[in-house]
């Protein structure tokens, strides 16, 4: 899987956090909220993937609903200078895109994505503002390996990630002009292979129109209190996931275990380190290569074990983590020594979270595990 390498596949947790944040805008007593809707046509600068050269131009656009958070009293929103929570619908017509070595037409079909995003203000002047908007969600690709031997994509339903940089300029009392660049990524995290994935970088020029002002009168005192968090804590987690068998709809299951230590710098930033162990329900057998081969994740043993460290970003109850690790034991077919993990966890209660975690080797996804994590 090619990446703009971050947790680009855990949409269900991100949407959960997104809905909670949106709902809290009413509960926290925001005095006035001026939401807006944006439409931005797009044309691609490049369409690219790992190991394969593509050419052609993709056309499309985005329809975005911005839920204003400027008046929010949530600590992390204020610390990160969050402008809005965004719900993004993205469409791309990719009928013009072909693979250079095999330029057959209509290899990819149309793409659709529904993405939850965070819209941060980087720089603001009297009439203009520079915005950064990362987001995660779900996407649909029209063609796959199983429909027309599209060797880049193994499933119609994919995880998608998007990051956009836009310059917003006020051109009227309630109207803004926006020009920007973005990168959109599709892949299924190895749930079904082949899974090289696709990336589309685009330029856009659009317009945003503010909607009516909604007033809410509630007590906001509780939201002015400092965020509560533990400076030191320990996590123990378990997850289970499936990696696809190449050019097949079958899958090979794995179970991931984790134990680690967390240190919180403040309400938003933290650092964690821990031990990862992965159990293979099916190991690599050279006599059954087609059924057991897992590329860089192929193992001759049932267990692989490593240690990893990395930063955490906390958005209220929703945590985003990424770590770089080194194997203590991995009897690998390809002599792999290091790995990455990235993921999300959402705190259901003070000591219990649901989690989604992706394991990677270099830029190639191994599998995504879903499970629980206990924090003490």
Short mmCIF file of C-alpha atoms in Angstrom, two decimals:
data_model
loop_
_atom_site.label_atom_id
_atom_site.label_comp_id
_atom_site.label_asym_id
_atom_site.label_seq_id
_atom_site.Cartn_x
_atom_site.Cartn_y
_atom_site.Cartn_z
CA UNK A 1 0.00 0.00 0.00
CA UNK A 2 1.36 3.42 -0.93
CA UNK A 3 0.79 6.05 1.71
CA UNK A 4 0.75 9.59 2.73
CA UNK A 5 1.50 7.42 5.82
CA UNK A 6 -0.89 8.20 8.62
CA UNK A 7 -3.87 6.53 10.13
CA UNK A 8 -5.74 6.62 6.91
CA UNK A 9 -8.08 3.82 7.54
CA UNK A 10 -9.80 4.02 10.89
CA UNK A 11 -12.85 5.88 9.73
CA UNK A 12 -15.33 4.31 12.12
CA UNK A 13 -13.49 5.65 15.20
CA UNK A 14 -12.79 9.01 13.61
CA UNK A 15 -16.44 9.43 12.67
CA UNK A 16 -17.41 8.46 16.24
CA UNK A 17 -15.20 11.20 17.63
CA UNK A 18 -16.41 13.58 14.92
CA UNK A 19 -20.07 13.05 15.86
CA UNK A 20 -19.33 13.48 19.57
CA UNK A 21 -17.48 16.75 18.91
CA UNK A 22 -20.29 18.03 16.71
CA UNK A 23 -22.92 17.15 19.30
CA UNK A 24 -20.95 18.85 22.05
CA UNK A 25 -21.15 22.20 20.25
CA UNK A 26 -24.72 22.41 21.45
CA UNK A 27 -24.01 21.20 24.96
CA UNK A 28 -21.13 23.54 25.67
CA UNK A 29 -23.11 26.76 25.32
CA UNK A 30 -21.67 28.33 22.18
CA UNK A 31 -23.34 31.74 21.96
CA UNK A 32 -23.39 31.93 18.16
CA UNK A 33 -22.38 29.43 15.47
CA UNK A 34 -22.14 30.48 11.83
CA UNK A 35 -21.72 27.31 9.78
CA UNK A 36 -21.01 27.34 6.05
CA UNK A 37 -21.17 25.21 2.93
CA UNK A 38 -18.42 25.07 0.29
CA UNK A 39 -18.27 23.85 -3.29
CA UNK A 40 -14.84 23.46 -4.93
CA UNK A 41 -14.29 22.04 -8.47
CA UNK A 42 -10.96 20.19 -8.82
CA UNK A 43 -8.49 19.07 -11.46
CA UNK A 44 -5.62 16.70 -10.74
CA UNK A 45 -1.96 17.66 -10.78
CA UNK A 46 -0.87 14.01 -10.66
CA UNK A 47 -2.25 10.52 -10.05
CA UNK A 48 0.39 8.18 -8.61
CA UNK A 49 1.03 4.94 -6.78
CA UNK A 50 3.95 2.78 -5.64
CA UNK A 51 5.86 0.78 -8.29
CA UNK A 52 3.55 1.71 -11.19
CA UNK A 53 3.52 4.78 -13.44
CA UNK A 54 0.17 6.39 -14.26
CA UNK A 55 -0.77 9.18 -16.65
CA UNK A 56 -3.89 11.20 -17.39
CA UNK A 57 -6.03 13.77 -15.60
CA UNK A 58 -8.79 13.27 -13.04
CA UNK A 59 -11.63 15.81 -12.78
CA UNK A 60 -14.08 16.26 -9.95
CA UNK A 61 -14.94 18.36 -6.95
CA UNK A 62 -15.85 18.57 -3.29
CA UNK A 63 -18.96 19.56 -1.39
CA UNK A 64 -18.06 20.48 2.20
CA UNK A 65 -20.18 21.33 5.24
CA UNK A 66 -18.18 23.39 7.79
CA UNK A 67 -19.39 23.25 11.43
CA UNK A 68 -17.90 26.31 13.10
CA UNK A 69 -15.82 25.70 16.27
CA UNK A 70 -14.16 29.12 16.69
CA UNK A 71 -16.29 29.90 19.78
CA UNK A 72 -15.76 26.44 21.29
CA UNK A 73 -14.47 26.16 24.86
CA UNK A 74 -13.04 22.66 24.36
CA UNK A 75 -9.35 22.93 25.39
CA UNK A 76 -7.88 20.94 22.49
CA UNK A 77 -9.88 22.92 19.92
CA UNK A 78 -8.55 26.18 21.32
CA UNK A 79 -4.97 24.92 21.67
CA UNK A 80 -4.90 23.69 18.05
CA UNK A 81 -6.69 26.79 16.68
CA UNK A 82 -9.48 24.71 15.14
CA UNK A 83 -11.80 26.61 12.80
CA UNK A 84 -14.36 23.95 12.02
CA UNK A 85 -15.32 20.31 11.88
CA UNK A 86 -15.85 19.41 8.22
CA UNK A 87 -17.90 16.78 6.46
CA UNK A 88 -16.44 16.33 2.96
CA UNK A 89 -17.97 14.59 -0.06
CA UNK A 90 -15.34 14.09 -2.79
CA UNK A 91 -15.95 12.90 -6.38
CA UNK A 92 -13.36 12.08 -9.05
CA UNK A 93 -13.87 11.05 -12.68
CA UNK A 94 -10.82 8.92 -13.49
CA UNK A 95 -11.79 7.64 -16.94
CA UNK A 96 -8.76 9.41 -18.44
CA UNK A 97 -6.24 7.70 -16.09
CA UNK A 98 -4.23 4.81 -17.57
CA UNK A 99 -1.25 2.70 -16.53
CA UNK A 100 1.77 3.49 -18.71
CA UNK A 101 2.92 -0.16 -19.17
CA UNK A 102 -0.65 -1.31 -19.93
CA UNK A 103 -2.71 1.67 -21.20
CA UNK A 104 -6.08 -0.07 -21.48
CA UNK A 105 -8.95 2.44 -20.96
CA UNK A 106 -11.43 2.57 -18.07
CA UNK A 107 -9.18 0.77 -15.60
CA UNK A 108 -10.28 2.72 -12.52
CA UNK A 109 -13.79 4.07 -12.96
CA UNK A 110 -15.18 6.87 -10.79
CA UNK A 111 -14.26 7.41 -7.14
CA UNK A 112 -16.38 8.68 -4.25
CA UNK A 113 -15.32 9.51 -0.69
CA UNK A 114 -17.05 10.67 2.48
CA UNK A 115 -14.50 12.15 4.88
CA UNK A 116 -14.60 13.69 8.37
CA UNK A 117 -11.96 16.42 8.67
CA UNK A 118 -10.48 18.98 11.05
CA UNK A 119 -9.98 22.49 9.67
CA UNK A 120 -7.06 24.31 11.37
CA UNK A 121 -6.14 27.97 10.98
CA UNK A 122 -2.38 28.36 10.32
CA UNK A 123 -2.20 32.08 9.55
CA UNK A 124 -4.80 34.83 9.56
CA UNK A 125 -4.83 38.43 8.27
CA UNK A 126 -7.67 40.93 8.06
CA UNK A 127 -9.22 39.48 4.89
CA UNK A 128 -7.48 36.13 4.32
CA UNK A 129 -6.68 32.93 6.16
CA UNK A 130 -4.39 29.94 5.49
CA UNK A 131 -6.06 26.64 6.42
CA UNK A 132 -4.82 23.06 6.86
CA UNK A 133 -7.42 20.29 6.76
CA UNK A 134 -6.49 16.63 7.41
CA UNK A 135 -9.25 14.02 7.36
CA UNK A 136 -10.15 10.32 7.25
CA UNK A 137 -13.12 8.42 5.89
CA UNK A 138 -14.44 5.81 3.52
CA UNK A 139 -14.18 5.69 -0.25
CA UNK A 140 -15.62 3.74 -3.17
CA UNK A 141 -13.66 2.90 -6.35
CA UNK A 142 -15.54 1.78 -9.43
CA UNK A 143 -13.10 -0.91 -10.68
CA UNK A 144 -10.98 -3.51 -8.85
CA UNK A 145 -8.85 -6.59 -9.55
CA UNK A 146 -12.01 -8.69 -9.45
CA UNK A 147 -13.90 -6.58 -12.02
CA UNK A 148 -11.27 -5.76 -14.67
CA UNK A 149 -7.88 -6.92 -13.28
CA UNK A 150 -7.02 -3.50 -11.89
CA UNK A 151 -3.75 -4.54 -10.22
CA UNK A 152 -3.69 -1.52 -7.87
CA UNK A 153 -6.98 -2.03 -6.04
CA UNK A 154 -8.48 -5.18 -4.53
CA UNK A 155 -11.84 -3.87 -3.25
CA UNK A 156 -14.58 -1.40 -4.08
CA UNK A 157 -14.80 -0.14 -0.47
CA UNK A 158 -11.59 1.47 0.78
CA UNK A 159 -10.33 3.64 3.55
CA UNK A 160 -9.43 7.13 2.41
CA UNK A 161 -7.32 9.95 3.79
CA UNK A 162 -7.09 13.52 2.61
CA UNK A 163 -5.01 16.55 3.50
CA UNK A 164 -5.69 19.99 2.01
CA UNK A 165 -3.98 23.38 2.20
CA UNK A 166 -6.26 26.28 1.27
CA UNK A 167 -6.15 30.06 1.15
CA UNK A 168 -9.49 31.60 2.10
CA UNK A 169 -10.30 35.19 1.09
CA UNK A 170 -13.39 37.14 2.21
CA UNK A 171 -15.18 38.56 -0.86
CA UNK A 172 -18.49 39.48 0.79
CA UNK A 173 -20.17 39.71 4.21
CA UNK A 174 -20.96 35.97 4.16
CA UNK A 175 -18.98 34.69 1.17
CA UNK A 176 -15.39 33.43 0.84
CA UNK A 177 -13.26 32.43 -2.14
CA UNK A 178 -10.96 29.43 -1.55
CA UNK A 179 -7.98 28.25 -3.59
CA UNK A 180 -6.07 25.16 -2.56
CA UNK A 181 -4.10 21.98 -3.16
CA UNK A 182 -4.79 18.57 -1.66
CA UNK A 183 -3.81 14.90 -1.75
CA UNK A 184 -6.44 12.14 -1.57
CA UNK A 185 -5.43 8.54 -0.87
CA UNK A 186 -7.39 5.29 -1.32
CA UNK A 187 -6.43 1.85 0.02
CA UNK A 188 -7.97 -1.00 2.03
CA UNK A 189 -5.02 -1.64 4.41
CA UNK A 190 -4.43 -5.15 3.11
CA UNK A 191 -7.92 -6.47 3.90
CA UNK A 192 -8.05 -7.58 0.26
CA UNK A 193 -5.03 -7.66 -2.07
CA UNK A 194 -3.63 -6.46 -4.45
CA UNK A 195 -3.57 -3.21 -2.49
CA UNK A 196 -1.05 -0.75 -3.87
CA UNK A 197 -3.67 1.96 -3.48
CA UNK A 198 -3.98 5.24 -5.36
CA UNK A 199 -3.09 8.86 -4.65
CA UNK A 200 -4.56 11.91 -6.39
CA UNK A 201 -3.09 15.39 -5.91
CA UNK A 202 -5.39 18.20 -7.10
CA UNK A 203 -5.81 21.95 -7.28
CA UNK A 204 -9.16 23.56 -6.49
CA UNK A 205 -10.94 26.89 -6.71
CA UNK A 206 -14.21 27.19 -4.84
CA UNK A 207 -16.66 29.32 -2.93
CA UNK A 208 -18.02 29.07 0.62
CA UNK A 209 -21.31 30.60 1.74
CA UNK A 210 -22.10 31.18 5.40
CA UNK A 211 -25.46 29.97 6.67
CA UNK A 212 -27.72 31.50 9.31
CA UNK A 213 -26.47 32.16 12.85
CA UNK A 214 -27.62 29.59 15.42
CA UNK A 215 -27.70 30.78 19.05
CA UNK A 216 -27.46 28.46 22.03
CA UNK A 217 -27.76 29.67 25.62
CA UNK A 218 -26.17 27.21 28.05
CA UNK A 219 -23.71 27.38 30.93
CA UNK A 220 -20.15 27.20 29.61
CA UNK A 221 -18.29 27.26 32.92
CA UNK A 222 -17.49 23.54 32.91
CA UNK A 223 -15.83 23.84 29.50
CA UNK A 224 -13.45 26.52 30.76
CA UNK A 225 -11.89 24.11 33.24
CA UNK A 226 -8.48 22.61 32.33
CA UNK A 227 -8.69 19.22 30.60
CA UNK A 228 -8.28 16.28 32.98
CA UNK A 229 -5.72 13.62 32.06
CA UNK A 230 -3.17 11.34 33.70
CA UNK A 231 0.46 12.31 33.22
CA UNK A 232 1.58 8.67 33.61
CA UNK A 233 -0.45 5.63 32.54
CA UNK A 234 -0.09 2.08 31.24
CA UNK A 235 -2.00 0.52 28.30
CA UNK A 236 -2.75 -3.15 27.69
CA UNK A 237 -4.57 -3.91 24.43
CA UNK A 238 -5.70 -6.71 22.13
CA UNK A 239 -6.91 -6.59 18.53
CA UNK A 240 -7.71 -8.99 15.72
CA UNK A 241 -7.55 -8.41 11.98
CA UNK A 242 -7.36 -10.06 8.58
CA UNK A 243 -4.94 -9.76 5.66
CA UNK A 244 -6.14 -10.75 2.21
CA UNK A 245 -4.81 -13.64 0.16
CA UNK A 246 -3.40 -12.35 -3.15
CA UNK A 247 -5.97 -12.22 -5.96
CA UNK A 248 -8.49 -14.03 -3.77
CA UNK A 249 -11.40 -13.06 -1.54
CA UNK A 250 -10.03 -15.28 1.25
CA UNK A 251 -8.09 -13.94 4.24
CA UNK A 252 -5.48 -14.84 6.87
CA UNK A 253 -6.19 -13.80 10.47
CA UNK A 254 -3.76 -12.33 13.02
CA UNK A 255 -4.07 -11.25 16.65
CA UNK A 256 -2.12 -8.29 18.02
CA UNK A 257 -1.17 -7.72 21.67
CA UNK A 258 0.30 -4.53 23.14
CA UNK A 259 1.60 -3.36 26.53
CA UNK A 260 3.05 0.11 26.90
CA UNK A 261 3.69 3.25 28.94
CA UNK A 262 2.21 6.70 28.21
CA UNK A 263 3.56 10.11 29.21
CA UNK A 264 1.30 13.13 28.62
CA UNK A 265 3.02 16.46 27.98
CA UNK A 266 -0.29 18.35 28.10
CA UNK A 267 -3.95 17.94 27.15
CA UNK A 268 -3.08 17.44 23.46
CA UNK A 269 0.42 15.93 23.13
CA UNK A 270 1.92 12.76 24.57
CA UNK A 271 4.63 10.16 24.08
CA UNK A 272 4.27 6.39 24.40
CA UNK A 273 6.46 3.30 24.11
CA UNK A 274 5.66 -0.37 24.36
CA UNK A 275 5.92 -3.98 23.31
CA UNK A 276 4.06 -5.34 20.25
CA UNK A 277 3.37 -9.03 19.73
CA UNK A 278 1.53 -10.47 16.72
CA UNK A 279 0.23 -14.05 16.58
CA UNK A 280 -0.14 -15.67 13.13
CA UNK A 281 -3.14 -17.96 12.80
CA UNK A 282 -1.54 -19.11 9.50
CA UNK A 283 2.24 -19.11 8.94
CA UNK A 284 4.11 -19.09 5.63
CA UNK A 285 4.47 -22.46 3.89
CA UNK A 286 6.64 -22.51 0.71
CA UNK A 287 4.65 -25.53 -0.50
CA UNK A 288 1.45 -23.44 -0.27
CA UNK A 289 2.86 -20.15 -1.48
CA UNK A 290 -0.34 -18.85 -3.10
CA UNK A 291 -2.40 -19.52 0.03
CA UNK A 292 0.08 -18.37 2.73
CA UNK A 293 2.29 -15.68 1.16
CA UNK A 294 1.91 -12.28 2.89
CA UNK A 295 4.67 -10.26 1.20
CA UNK A 296 6.84 -8.46 3.79
CA UNK A 297 4.60 -9.83 6.56
CA UNK A 298 5.34 -13.49 5.70
CA UNK A 299 6.53 -15.35 8.81
CA UNK A 300 7.82 -18.89 9.41
CA UNK A 301 6.89 -18.65 13.12
CA UNK A 302 3.61 -18.12 14.93
CA UNK A 303 4.88 -15.05 16.82
CA UNK A 304 6.74 -11.86 16.02
CA UNK A 305 7.69 -9.42 18.79
CA UNK A 306 9.00 -5.84 18.70
CA UNK A 307 9.43 -2.64 20.72
CA UNK A 308 8.17 0.73 19.44
CA UNK A 309 8.04 4.41 20.43
CA UNK A 310 6.23 7.45 19.07
CA UNK A 311 4.03 10.54 19.64
CA UNK A 312 0.34 10.71 20.56
CA UNK A 313 -2.14 13.43 19.61
CA UNK A 314 -5.26 13.73 21.80
CA UNK A 315 -8.47 15.35 20.56
CA UNK A 316 -10.57 15.05 23.68
CA UNK A 317 -11.39 11.36 24.07
CA UNK A 318 -9.99 10.48 20.66
CA UNK A 319 -6.27 9.64 20.50
CA UNK A 320 -4.17 9.35 17.33
CA UNK A 321 -0.94 7.38 17.70
CA UNK A 322 1.99 6.45 15.47
CA UNK A 323 5.13 4.51 16.42
CA UNK A 324 8.35 3.26 14.86
CA UNK A 325 9.51 -0.14 16.08
CA UNK A 326 12.35 -2.65 15.93
CA UNK A 327 11.84 -6.42 16.02
CA UNK A 328 13.22 -8.46 18.88
CA UNK A 329 12.03 -11.62 17.12
CA UNK A 330 10.68 -12.03 13.58
CA UNK A 331 11.49 -15.10 11.49
CA UNK A 332 10.69 -13.25 8.29
CA UNK A 333 10.77 -14.52 4.73
CA UNK A 334 12.32 -11.18 3.68
CA UNK A 335 14.57 -10.47 6.68
CA UNK A 336 12.51 -7.51 7.89
CA UNK A 337 14.01 -5.75 10.95
CA UNK A 338 11.72 -2.76 11.61
CA UNK A 339 8.05 -1.80 11.43
CA UNK A 340 5.52 0.99 11.92
CA UNK A 341 2.21 1.09 13.72
CA UNK A 342 -0.42 3.80 13.53
CA UNK A 343 -3.92 3.95 14.90
CA UNK A 344 -6.77 5.48 16.84
CA UNK A 345 -8.34 4.80 20.17
CA UNK A 346 -11.53 6.24 21.62
CA UNK A 347 -12.02 6.30 25.38
CA UNK A 348 -15.45 4.86 26.14
CA UNK A 349 -14.86 5.17 29.90
CA UNK A 350 -11.93 6.38 31.99
CA UNK A 351 -10.13 3.03 31.85
CA UNK A 352 -11.49 1.40 28.67
CA UNK A 353 -11.06 2.30 25.01
CA UNK A 354 -11.94 0.80 21.64
CA UNK A 355 -9.03 0.79 19.21
CA UNK A 356 -8.07 0.36 15.57
CA UNK A 357 -4.42 -0.27 14.78
CA UNK A 358 -2.51 -0.74 11.53
CA UNK A 359 0.83 -2.58 11.24
CA UNK A 360 3.19 -1.65 8.40
CA UNK A 361 6.56 -2.68 6.97
CA UNK A 362 8.20 0.28 5.24
CA UNK A 363 5.29 1.71 3.15
CA UNK A 364 3.41 -1.61 2.87
CA UNK A 365 0.39 -2.33 5.05
CA UNK A 366 0.31 -5.67 6.86
CA UNK A 367 -3.14 -5.70 8.49
CA UNK A 368 -5.57 -3.61 10.54
CA UNK A 369 -6.62 -4.92 13.95
CA UNK A 370 -9.75 -3.85 15.84
CA UNK A 371 -10.15 -4.42 19.56
CA UNK A 372 -10.05 -3.07 23.11
CA UNK A 373 -7.49 -1.33 25.30
CA UNK A 374 -7.41 -1.02 29.08
CA UNK A 375 -5.64 1.99 30.64
CA UNK A 376 -4.45 2.25 34.24
#
